[in-house]
Coordinates of C-alpha atoms in Angstrom, one line a residue:
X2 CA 0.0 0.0 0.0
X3 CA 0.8 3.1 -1.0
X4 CA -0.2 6.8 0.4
X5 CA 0.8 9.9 -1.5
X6 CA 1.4 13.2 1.3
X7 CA 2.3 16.8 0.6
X8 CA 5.5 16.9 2.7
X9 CA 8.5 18.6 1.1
X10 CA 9.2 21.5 -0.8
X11 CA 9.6 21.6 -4.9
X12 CA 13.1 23.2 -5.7
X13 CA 10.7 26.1 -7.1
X14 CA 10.0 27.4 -3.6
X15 CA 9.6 26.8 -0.1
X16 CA 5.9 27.5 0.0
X17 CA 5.4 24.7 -3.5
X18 CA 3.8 21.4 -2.7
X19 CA 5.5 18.1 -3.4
X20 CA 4.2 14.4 -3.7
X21 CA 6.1 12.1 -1.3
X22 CA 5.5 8.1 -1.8
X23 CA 5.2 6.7 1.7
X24 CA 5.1 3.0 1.8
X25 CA 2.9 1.2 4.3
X26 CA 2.3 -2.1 4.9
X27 CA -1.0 -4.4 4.2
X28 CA -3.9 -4.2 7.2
X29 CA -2.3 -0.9 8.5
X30 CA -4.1 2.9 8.6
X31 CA -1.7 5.8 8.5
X32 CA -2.7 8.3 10.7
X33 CA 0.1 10.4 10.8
X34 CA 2.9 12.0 9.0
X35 CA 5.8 14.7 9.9
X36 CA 8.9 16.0 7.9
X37 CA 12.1 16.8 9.6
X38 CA 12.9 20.8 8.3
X39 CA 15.5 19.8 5.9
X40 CA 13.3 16.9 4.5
X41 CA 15.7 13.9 5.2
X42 CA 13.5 12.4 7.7
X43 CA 9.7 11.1 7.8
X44 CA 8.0 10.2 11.5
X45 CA 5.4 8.3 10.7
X46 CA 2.3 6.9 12.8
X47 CA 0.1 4.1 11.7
X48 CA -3.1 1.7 12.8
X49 CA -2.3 -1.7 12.7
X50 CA -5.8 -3.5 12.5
X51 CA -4.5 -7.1 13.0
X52 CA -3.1 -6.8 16.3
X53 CA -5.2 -3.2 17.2
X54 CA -1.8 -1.6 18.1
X55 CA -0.1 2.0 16.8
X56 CA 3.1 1.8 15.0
X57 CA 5.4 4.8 14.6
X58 CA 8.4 4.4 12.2
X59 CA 11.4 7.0 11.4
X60 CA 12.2 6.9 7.9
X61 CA 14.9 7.8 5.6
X62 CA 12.4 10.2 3.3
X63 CA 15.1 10.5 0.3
X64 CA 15.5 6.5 0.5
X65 CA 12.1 5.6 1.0
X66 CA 13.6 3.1 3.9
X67 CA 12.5 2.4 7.6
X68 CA 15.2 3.2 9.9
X69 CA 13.6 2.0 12.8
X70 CA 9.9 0.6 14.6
X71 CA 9.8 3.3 17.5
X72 CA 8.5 1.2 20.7
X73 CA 7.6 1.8 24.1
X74 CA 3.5 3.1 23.7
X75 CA 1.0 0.6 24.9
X76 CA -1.7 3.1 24.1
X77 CA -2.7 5.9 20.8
X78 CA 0.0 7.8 19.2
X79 CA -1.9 11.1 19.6
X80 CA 1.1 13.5 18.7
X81 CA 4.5 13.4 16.9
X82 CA 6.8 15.4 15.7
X83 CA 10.1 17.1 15.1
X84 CA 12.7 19.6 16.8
X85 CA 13.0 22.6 14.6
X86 CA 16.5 21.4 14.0
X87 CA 15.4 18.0 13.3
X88 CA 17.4 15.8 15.4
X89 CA 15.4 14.9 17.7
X90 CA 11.9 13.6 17.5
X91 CA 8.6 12.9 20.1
X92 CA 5.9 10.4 20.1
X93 CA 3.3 11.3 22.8
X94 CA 0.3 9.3 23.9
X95 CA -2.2 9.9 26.9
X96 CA -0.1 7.8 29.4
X97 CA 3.6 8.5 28.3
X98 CA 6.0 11.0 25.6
X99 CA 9.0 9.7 24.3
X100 CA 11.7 11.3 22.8
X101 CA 14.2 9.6 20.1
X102 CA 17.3 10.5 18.5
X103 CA 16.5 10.8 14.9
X104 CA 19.0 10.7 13.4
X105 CA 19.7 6.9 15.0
X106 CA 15.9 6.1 15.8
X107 CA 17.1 5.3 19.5
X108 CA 15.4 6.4 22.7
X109 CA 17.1 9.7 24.3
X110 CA 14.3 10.5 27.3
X111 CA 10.6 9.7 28.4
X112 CA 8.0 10.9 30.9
X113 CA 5.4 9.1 32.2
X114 CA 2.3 10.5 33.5
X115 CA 0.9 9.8 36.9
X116 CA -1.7 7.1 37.6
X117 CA -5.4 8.6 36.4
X118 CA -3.7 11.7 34.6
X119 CA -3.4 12.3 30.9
X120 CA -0.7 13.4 28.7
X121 CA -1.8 16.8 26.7
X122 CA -0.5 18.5 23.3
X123 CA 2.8 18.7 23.5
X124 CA 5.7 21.3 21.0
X125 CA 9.2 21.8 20.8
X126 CA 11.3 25.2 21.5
X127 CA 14.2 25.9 19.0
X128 CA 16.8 24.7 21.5
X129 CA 15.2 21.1 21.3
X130 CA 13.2 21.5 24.9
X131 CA 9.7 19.5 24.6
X132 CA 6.9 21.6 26.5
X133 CA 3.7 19.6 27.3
X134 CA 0.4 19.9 29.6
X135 CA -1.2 17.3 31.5
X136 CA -4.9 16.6 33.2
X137 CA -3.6 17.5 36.6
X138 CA -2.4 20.9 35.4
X139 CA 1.4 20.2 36.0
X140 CA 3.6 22.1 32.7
X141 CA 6.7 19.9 32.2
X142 CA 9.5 20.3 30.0
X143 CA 12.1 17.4 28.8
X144 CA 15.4 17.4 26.8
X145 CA 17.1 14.3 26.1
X146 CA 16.7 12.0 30.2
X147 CA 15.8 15.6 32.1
X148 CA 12.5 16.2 33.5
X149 CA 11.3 19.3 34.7
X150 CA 8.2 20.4 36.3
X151 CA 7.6 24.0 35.6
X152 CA 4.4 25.0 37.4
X153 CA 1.1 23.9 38.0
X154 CA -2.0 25.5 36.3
X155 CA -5.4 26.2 37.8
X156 CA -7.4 23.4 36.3
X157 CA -6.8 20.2 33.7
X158 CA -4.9 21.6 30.9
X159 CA -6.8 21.0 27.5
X160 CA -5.0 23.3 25.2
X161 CA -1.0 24.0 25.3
X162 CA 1.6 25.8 23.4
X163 CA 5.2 26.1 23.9
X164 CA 7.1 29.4 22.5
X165 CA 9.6 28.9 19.9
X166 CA 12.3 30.5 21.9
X167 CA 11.5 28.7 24.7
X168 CA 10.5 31.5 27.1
X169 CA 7.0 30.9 27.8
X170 CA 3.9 28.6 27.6
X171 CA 0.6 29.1 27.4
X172 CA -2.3 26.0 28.6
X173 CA -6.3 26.4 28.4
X174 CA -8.0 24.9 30.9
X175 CA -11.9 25.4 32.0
X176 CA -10.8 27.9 34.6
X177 CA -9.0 30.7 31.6
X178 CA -5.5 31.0 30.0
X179 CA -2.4 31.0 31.7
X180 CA 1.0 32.3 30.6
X181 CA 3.8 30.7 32.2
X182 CA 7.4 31.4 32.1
X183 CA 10.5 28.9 32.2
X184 CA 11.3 30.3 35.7
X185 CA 7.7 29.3 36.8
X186 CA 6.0 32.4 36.8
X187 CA 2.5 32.6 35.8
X188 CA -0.1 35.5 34.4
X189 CA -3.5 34.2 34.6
X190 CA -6.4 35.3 32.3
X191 CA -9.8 33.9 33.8
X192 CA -11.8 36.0 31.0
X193 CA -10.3 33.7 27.9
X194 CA -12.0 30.8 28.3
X195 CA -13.2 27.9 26.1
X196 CA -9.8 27.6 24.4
X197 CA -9.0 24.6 22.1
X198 CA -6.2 25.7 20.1
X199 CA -3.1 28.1 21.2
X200 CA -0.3 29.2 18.5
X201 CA 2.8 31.2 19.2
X202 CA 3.7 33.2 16.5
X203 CA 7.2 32.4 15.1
X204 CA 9.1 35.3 17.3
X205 CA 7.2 34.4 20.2
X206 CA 5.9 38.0 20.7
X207 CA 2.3 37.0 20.0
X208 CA 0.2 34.3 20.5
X209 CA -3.8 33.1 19.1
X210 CA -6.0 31.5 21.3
X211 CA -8.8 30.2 19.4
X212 CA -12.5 28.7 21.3
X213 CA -15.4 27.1 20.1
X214 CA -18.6 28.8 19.1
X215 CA -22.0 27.8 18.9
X216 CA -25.2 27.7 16.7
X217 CA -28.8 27.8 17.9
X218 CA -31.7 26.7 15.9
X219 CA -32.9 30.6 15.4
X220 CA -30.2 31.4 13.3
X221 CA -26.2 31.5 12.6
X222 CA -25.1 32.8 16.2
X223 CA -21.7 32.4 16.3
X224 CA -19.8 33.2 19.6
X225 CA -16.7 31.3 18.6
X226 CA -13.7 33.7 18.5
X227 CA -10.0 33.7 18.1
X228 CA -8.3 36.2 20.7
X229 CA -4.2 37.5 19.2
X230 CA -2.5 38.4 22.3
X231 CA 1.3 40.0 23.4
X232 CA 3.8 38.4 25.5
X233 CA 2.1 40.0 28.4
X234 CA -1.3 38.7 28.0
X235 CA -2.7 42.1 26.2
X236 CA -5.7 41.0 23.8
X237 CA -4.8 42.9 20.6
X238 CA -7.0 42.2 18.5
X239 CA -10.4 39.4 18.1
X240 CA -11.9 37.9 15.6
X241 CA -14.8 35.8 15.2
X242 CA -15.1 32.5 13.6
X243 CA -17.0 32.5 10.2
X244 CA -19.3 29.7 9.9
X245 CA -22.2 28.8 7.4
X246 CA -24.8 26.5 7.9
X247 CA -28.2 26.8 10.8
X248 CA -29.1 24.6 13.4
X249 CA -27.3 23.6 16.9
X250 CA -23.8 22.2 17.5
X251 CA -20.4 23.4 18.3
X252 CA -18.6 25.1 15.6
X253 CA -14.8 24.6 15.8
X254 CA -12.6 27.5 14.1
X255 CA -9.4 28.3 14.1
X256 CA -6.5 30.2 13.8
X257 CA -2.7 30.3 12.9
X258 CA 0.4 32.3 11.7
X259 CA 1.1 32.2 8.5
X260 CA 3.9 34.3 6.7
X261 CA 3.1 37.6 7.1
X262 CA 0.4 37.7 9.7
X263 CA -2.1 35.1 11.1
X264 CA -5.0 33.4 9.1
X265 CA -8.6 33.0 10.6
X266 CA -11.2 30.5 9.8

């Protein structure tokens, strides 16, 4: 089997699309696929139906070959990806994050999450730190075997973001934002609620918290919005969600930089 992804750049331009041929074996679903920056390296993640298990694989991308059958999650793969300089890579499920050398496809660190807490979104810094969230609020950090605990947030964290220069975070939980610094400091804002989705924008001077809205069955009433904020927690700017369509449900937008400014949908 034989899926066709838009992962590297034409020679035309950064911004072109290119096919990539990812191989896959029979009975399996790929759920998942991330490019190293330069291109040289594929992270892959896949359903195996035979055996109901989750199978991420580095790959050689210019070869087309399998470098390595990354082990170690019992559960769902629900995140992967790479450092910004690409040699290091993370595989994170609800119960545990790994992180792999990817050059070599070997295990460099891991975190495991308490008993009845959950692993949540997790992003790289430039200098190769992994942020992440979890259920019981706690904002951890790991590069290569060290752990750090950063701070704990006022709630479960269901939203997380980790500034590319490694300054700052940002979780959603039911109770608001919070900003939180690498030295543990913390700048609460209980009036952004409802959060699903938080982006720092490449200089990490600004970042979008996007929520939810909703429609009712007397119209298109859309109170979904996306909220662009400073380093300090100043909202700049908001924008609602556009949506089309009448009746009830939740109406999930979003938000993200693009070159040049942010794009809203």
């Amino acid at each position: 089997m034989t899926f066709l992804l838009p992962v590297l750049p034409l020679p035309g331009g950064e911004d072109a699309p290119r096919l990539r041929l990812v191989p896959a074996a029979r009975g399996e679903m790929l759920l998942d696929l991330h490019a190293s920056a330069d291109g040289s390296r594929l992270l892959s993640t896949s359903y195996r139906k035979a055996s109901r298990s989750y199978a991420p694989r580095l790959w050689d991308a210019r070869r087309q070959l399998v470098l390595a059958v990354l082990p170690g999650h019992a559960g769902q793969i629900l995140e992967s990806g790479f450092s910004p300089d690409g040699k290091t890579a993370f595989t994170l499920s609800s119960e545990l994050v790994l992180l792999w050398d990817a050059l070599r496809g070997r295990e460099i660190g891991r975190f495991a999450a308490r008993p009845s807490e959950r692993l949540v979104d997790a992003e790289f810094a430039a200098d190769g730190t992994l942020g992440f969230g979890t259920s019981a609020g706690r904002i951890v950090t790991l590069k290569g075997a060290e752990s750090r605990e950063i701070a704990t947030v006022a709630g479960s964290v269901r939203a997380f973001a980790t500034a590319p220069d490694g300054s700052r975070f940002a979780a959603a939980t039911v109770n608001g934002l919070e900003l939180v610094g690498r030295d543990g400091t913390k700048n609460a804002l209980p009036a952004i609620k409802s959060v699903w989705e938080l982006h720092f924008s490449p200089d990490s001077s600004r970042l979008l918290a996007s929520r939810a809205g909703t429609l009712d069955w007397s119209g298109d009433r859309i109170d979904g919005y996306a909220n662009l904020l400073d380093a300090t927690g100043t909202v700049l700017a908001t924008r609602p969600h556009a949506v089309a369509g009448r009746g009830p449900g939740t109406v999930q937008g979003g938000a993200d930089f693009v070159a040049g400014g942010a794009l809203f949908w």
